[in-house]
Short mmCIF file of C-alpha atoms in Angstrom, two decimals:
data_model
loop_
_atom_site.label_atom_id
_atom_site.label_comp_id
_atom_site.label_asym_id
_atom_site.label_seq_id
_atom_site.Cartn_x
_atom_site.Cartn_y
_atom_site.Cartn_z
CA MET A 82 29.83 0.45 16.38
CA PRO A 83 26.44 -0.71 17.76
CA ASN A 84 25.94 2.74 19.31
CA LEU A 85 26.88 4.41 16.02
CA LYS A 86 24.36 2.23 14.19
CA LYS A 87 21.65 3.24 16.66
CA ILE A 88 22.55 6.92 16.24
CA LEU A 89 22.48 6.68 12.44
CA ARG A 90 19.11 4.92 12.57
CA LYS A 91 17.69 7.62 14.82
CA ILE A 92 18.94 10.33 12.45
CA GLY A 93 17.55 8.41 9.47
CA GLY A 94 14.24 7.95 11.24
CA VAL A 95 13.93 11.72 11.59
CA LEU A 96 15.25 12.83 8.18
CA ILE A 97 14.15 10.13 5.73
CA PRO A 98 10.33 10.27 6.13
CA PRO A 99 9.96 14.00 5.28
CA LEU A 100 12.42 13.63 2.38
CA ALA A 101 10.54 10.57 1.09
CA TYR A 102 7.25 12.44 1.45
CA LEU A 103 8.67 15.40 -0.49
CA LEU A 104 9.83 13.11 -3.30
CA MET A 105 6.44 11.37 -3.35
CA ARG A 106 4.65 14.69 -3.70
CA ILE A 107 7.01 15.91 -6.45
CA ILE A 108 6.41 12.74 -8.47
CA TRP A 109 2.68 12.94 -7.80
CA LEU A 110 2.41 16.54 -8.95
CA THR A 111 4.58 16.11 -12.06
CA THR A 112 3.00 12.93 -13.45
CA SER A 113 -0.04 12.77 -15.70
CA LYS A 114 -2.61 10.74 -13.80
CA LYS A 115 -5.70 8.94 -15.03
CA PHE A 116 -8.08 7.17 -12.64
CA HIS A 117 -9.97 4.13 -13.85
CA PHE A 118 -12.83 3.33 -11.48
CA ILE A 119 -13.58 -0.30 -12.31
CA THR A 120 -16.36 -0.10 -9.74
CA PRO A 121 -17.68 3.01 -7.96
CA ILE A 122 -15.93 4.02 -4.73
CA GLY A 123 -18.14 5.93 -2.34
CA GLU A 124 -17.39 7.28 1.11
CA GLU A 125 -18.40 4.07 2.87
CA GLN A 126 -15.77 2.38 5.04
CA HIS A 127 -13.41 -0.14 3.43
CA VAL A 128 -10.42 -2.30 4.14
CA CYS A 129 -7.81 -0.92 1.71
CA VAL A 130 -5.10 -2.90 -0.06
CA CYS A 131 -2.16 -2.38 -2.39
CA TRP A 132 0.97 -4.39 -3.16
CA HIS A 133 4.08 -3.53 -1.15
CA GLY A 134 5.93 -2.54 -4.32
CA GLU A 135 3.26 0.08 -5.07
CA LEU A 136 3.52 1.98 -1.77
CA PHE A 137 5.13 5.00 -3.43
CA MET A 138 1.92 6.01 -5.25
CA SER A 139 -1.04 4.01 -3.92
CA PRO A 140 -1.36 5.74 -0.50
CA GLN A 141 -1.36 9.07 -2.34
CA ALA A 142 -4.10 7.77 -4.64
CA TYR A 143 -6.03 6.70 -1.56
CA ARG A 144 -5.76 10.20 -0.07
CA HIS A 145 -6.76 11.74 -3.41
CA ILE A 146 -9.99 9.70 -3.39
CA HIS A 147 -10.73 9.63 0.35
CA LYS A 148 -9.34 13.02 1.30
CA LYS A 149 -10.73 13.27 4.82
CA HIS A 150 -11.46 9.69 5.82
CA LYS A 151 -9.71 8.63 9.02
CA ALA A 152 -7.24 5.88 8.17
CA SER A 153 -4.56 3.68 9.69
CA ALA A 154 -2.08 1.27 8.12
CA ILE A 155 -0.53 -1.98 9.32
CA ILE A 156 3.22 -1.40 9.21
CA SER A 157 5.97 -3.82 10.27
CA GLN A 158 8.10 -3.19 13.35
CA HIS A 159 11.34 -3.34 11.33
CA PHE A 160 13.44 -0.20 10.75
CA ASP A 161 12.16 0.03 7.16
CA GLY A 162 8.66 -0.12 8.61
CA SER A 163 9.49 2.83 10.85
CA LEU A 164 10.45 4.87 7.79
CA ILE A 165 7.22 3.91 6.01
CA ALA A 166 5.21 4.71 9.15
CA GLY A 167 6.78 8.16 9.43
CA THR A 168 6.07 8.87 5.77
CA LEU A 169 2.44 7.70 5.89
CA ASN A 170 1.90 9.84 8.99
CA LEU A 171 2.53 12.86 6.78
CA LEU A 172 -0.35 11.69 4.58
CA GLY A 173 -2.64 11.55 7.59
CA ILE A 174 -2.49 7.75 7.79
CA ARG A 175 -1.88 6.50 11.34
CA PRO A 176 0.52 3.54 11.67
CA LEU A 177 -0.43 0.31 13.44
CA ARG A 178 2.92 -1.29 14.19
CA GLY A 179 3.10 -5.03 13.64
CA SER A 180 2.50 -7.59 10.92
CA THR A 181 -0.30 -9.95 9.97
CA ARG A 182 2.38 -12.68 10.11
CA LYS A 183 4.65 -11.71 13.01
CA GLY A 184 2.88 -10.53 16.15
CA ALA A 185 -0.34 -11.03 14.23
CA HIS A 186 -2.70 -11.27 17.20
CA GLN A 187 -1.80 -7.86 18.60
CA VAL A 188 -1.87 -5.99 15.31
CA LEU A 189 -5.14 -7.60 14.27
CA LEU A 190 -6.70 -6.44 17.53
CA GLN A 191 -5.44 -2.93 16.77
CA ALA A 192 -6.92 -3.17 13.27
CA PHE A 193 -10.36 -4.18 14.54
CA LYS A 194 -10.30 -1.40 17.14
CA SER A 195 -9.51 1.08 14.36
CA ILE A 196 -12.34 -0.28 12.22
CA LYS A 197 -14.79 0.01 15.13
CA LYS A 198 -13.76 3.68 15.44
CA GLY A 199 -14.70 4.18 11.79
CA GLU A 200 -11.18 4.19 10.39
CA GLU A 201 -10.18 2.54 7.15
CA VAL A 202 -7.27 0.13 7.53
CA LEU A 203 -4.63 -0.02 4.79
CA ILE A 204 -2.75 -3.30 4.31
CA THR A 205 -0.10 -4.65 1.93
CA PRO A 206 -1.04 -8.35 1.62
CA ASP A 207 2.51 -9.33 0.57
CA GLY A 208 4.29 -7.23 3.23
CA PRO A 209 6.54 -6.85 5.06
CA LYS A 210 8.96 -9.32 3.43
CA GLY A 211 7.09 -11.14 0.71
CA PRO A 212 7.09 -13.24 -1.31
CA ARG A 213 6.10 -10.58 -3.81
CA HIS A 214 2.39 -10.63 -4.73
CA HIS A 215 1.69 -13.35 -2.16
CA MET A 216 -1.72 -13.01 -0.51
CA SER A 217 -1.60 -13.26 3.29
CA ASP A 218 -4.40 -14.66 5.43
CA GLY A 219 -4.49 -11.50 7.56
CA VAL A 220 -6.13 -9.15 5.08
CA ILE A 221 -8.74 -11.78 4.22
CA GLY A 222 -9.49 -12.41 7.88
CA ILE A 223 -9.92 -8.70 8.57
CA ALA A 224 -12.24 -8.23 5.60
CA LEU A 225 -14.36 -11.30 6.35
CA LYS A 226 -14.70 -10.63 10.08
CA SER A 227 -15.41 -6.91 9.67
CA LYS A 228 -17.79 -7.59 6.75
CA LEU A 229 -16.33 -4.56 4.97
CA PRO A 230 -15.72 -4.32 1.22
CA ILE A 231 -12.11 -4.08 0.01
CA PHE A 232 -10.78 -0.92 -1.65
CA VAL A 233 -8.22 -2.22 -4.18
CA MET A 234 -5.56 0.19 -5.46
CA ASN A 235 -3.16 -0.63 -8.30
CA PHE A 236 -1.24 1.43 -10.83
CA THR A 237 0.87 1.12 -13.95
CA ALA A 238 3.26 3.71 -15.38
CA GLU A 239 4.61 4.30 -18.87
CA SER A 240 8.09 5.04 -17.53
CA PHE A 241 9.46 4.15 -14.12
CA TRP A 242 12.36 3.07 -11.97
CA GLN A 243 12.17 -0.35 -10.35
CA PHE A 244 14.32 -1.48 -7.44
CA LYS A 245 15.97 -4.90 -7.25
CA SER A 246 14.35 -5.45 -3.85
CA TRP A 247 12.08 -8.44 -3.12
CA ASP A 248 8.98 -6.33 -3.83
CA LYS A 249 10.38 -4.79 -7.07
CA PHE A 250 9.48 -1.37 -5.65
CA VAL A 251 8.23 0.99 -8.38
CA ILE A 252 8.76 4.75 -8.64
CA PRO A 253 7.23 6.43 -11.71
CA LYS A 254 9.47 8.91 -13.47
CA PRO A 255 8.49 12.61 -13.45
CA PHE A 256 6.18 13.71 -16.28
CA THR A 257 5.24 10.16 -17.24
CA LYS A 258 1.67 8.85 -17.50
CA VAL A 259 0.36 6.88 -14.51
CA ASP A 260 -2.87 4.89 -14.71
CA PHE A 261 -4.61 4.07 -11.42
CA TYR A 262 -7.06 1.18 -11.25
CA ILE A 263 -9.53 1.46 -8.40
CA GLN A 264 -12.21 -1.02 -7.43
CA SER A 265 -14.38 -2.05 -4.50
CA ILE A 266 -14.91 -5.78 -4.09
CA SER A 267 -16.74 -7.94 -1.57
CA LEU A 268 -15.53 -11.25 -0.15
CA GLU A 269 -18.75 -11.88 1.75
CA GLY A 270 -19.70 -15.55 1.97
CA MET A 271 -16.39 -16.83 0.55
CA GLU A 272 -14.17 -19.47 2.16
CA LEU A 273 -10.62 -18.35 3.03
CA ASP A 274 -8.81 -20.02 0.12
CA VAL A 275 -11.41 -18.89 -2.41
CA ALA A 276 -11.28 -15.33 -1.08
CA LYS A 277 -7.45 -15.28 -1.20
CA LYS A 278 -7.38 -16.36 -4.84
CA TYR A 279 -10.20 -13.98 -5.81
CA LEU A 280 -8.53 -10.94 -4.24
CA SER A 281 -5.11 -11.92 -5.58
CA ASP A 282 -6.51 -12.25 -9.11
CA LYS A 283 -8.18 -8.84 -8.86
CA MET A 284 -4.97 -7.19 -7.62
CA LEU A 285 -2.89 -8.76 -10.38
CA GLU A 286 -5.15 -7.52 -13.19
CA HIS A 287 -3.56 -4.06 -13.25
CA THR A 288 -0.02 -4.06 -11.90
CA ILE A 289 3.59 -4.11 -13.09
CA LEU A 290 4.48 -7.78 -13.11
CA ASP A 291 7.92 -8.60 -14.52
CA SER A 292 11.22 -7.47 -15.97
CA LYS A 293 9.85 -7.45 -19.54
CA GLN A 294 7.59 -4.57 -18.58
CA VAL A 295 10.57 -2.84 -16.95
CA ALA A 296 12.59 -3.12 -20.16
CA SER A 297 9.71 -1.84 -22.29
CA SER A 298 9.29 1.19 -20.03
CA LYS A 299 12.79 2.57 -20.63
#
């Protein structure tokens, strides 16, 4: 049985990312999208963030705005992380395997190396296992030490499916309206706790929060 599990995981690791990418592109192309730039986003380098539950659309929004910018993403070493890494690769986003909580030192070193090479680093502050919408220290540390602004990506959808997973993963339904909220913010000069609350508040301004919104979307 252990060998069978390994074989199935290997098969899944090959087949699932391109299928997930195909589904992402179908949803992207069939939805009506509106971009709200709360602040201007230029081509300057950023640290980029979205909630874990918004990974279906936010990396595509990132690539829509920064089409050619070199980018990498911190992705957990779990099997689910492997699937996400394979999918993001197809969007031209290079995976950095690790977590800002587990194996933090190594992945943070990778992140700073990527930043020095001019890449933008994408992070889910509440990944890889939550709690949902919890702000980790890692993203704040990267932003403060690199002195880069943060590219915040959020979205809401008029109609969507939402998983019962810890992150309440959201997939907009085809042909629905999706509103993207994009902003660039600076944490320069802030203490860690103040910066965590400030970024968390900004990321919670435009996101799908609870089951009441799920019920109203049906």
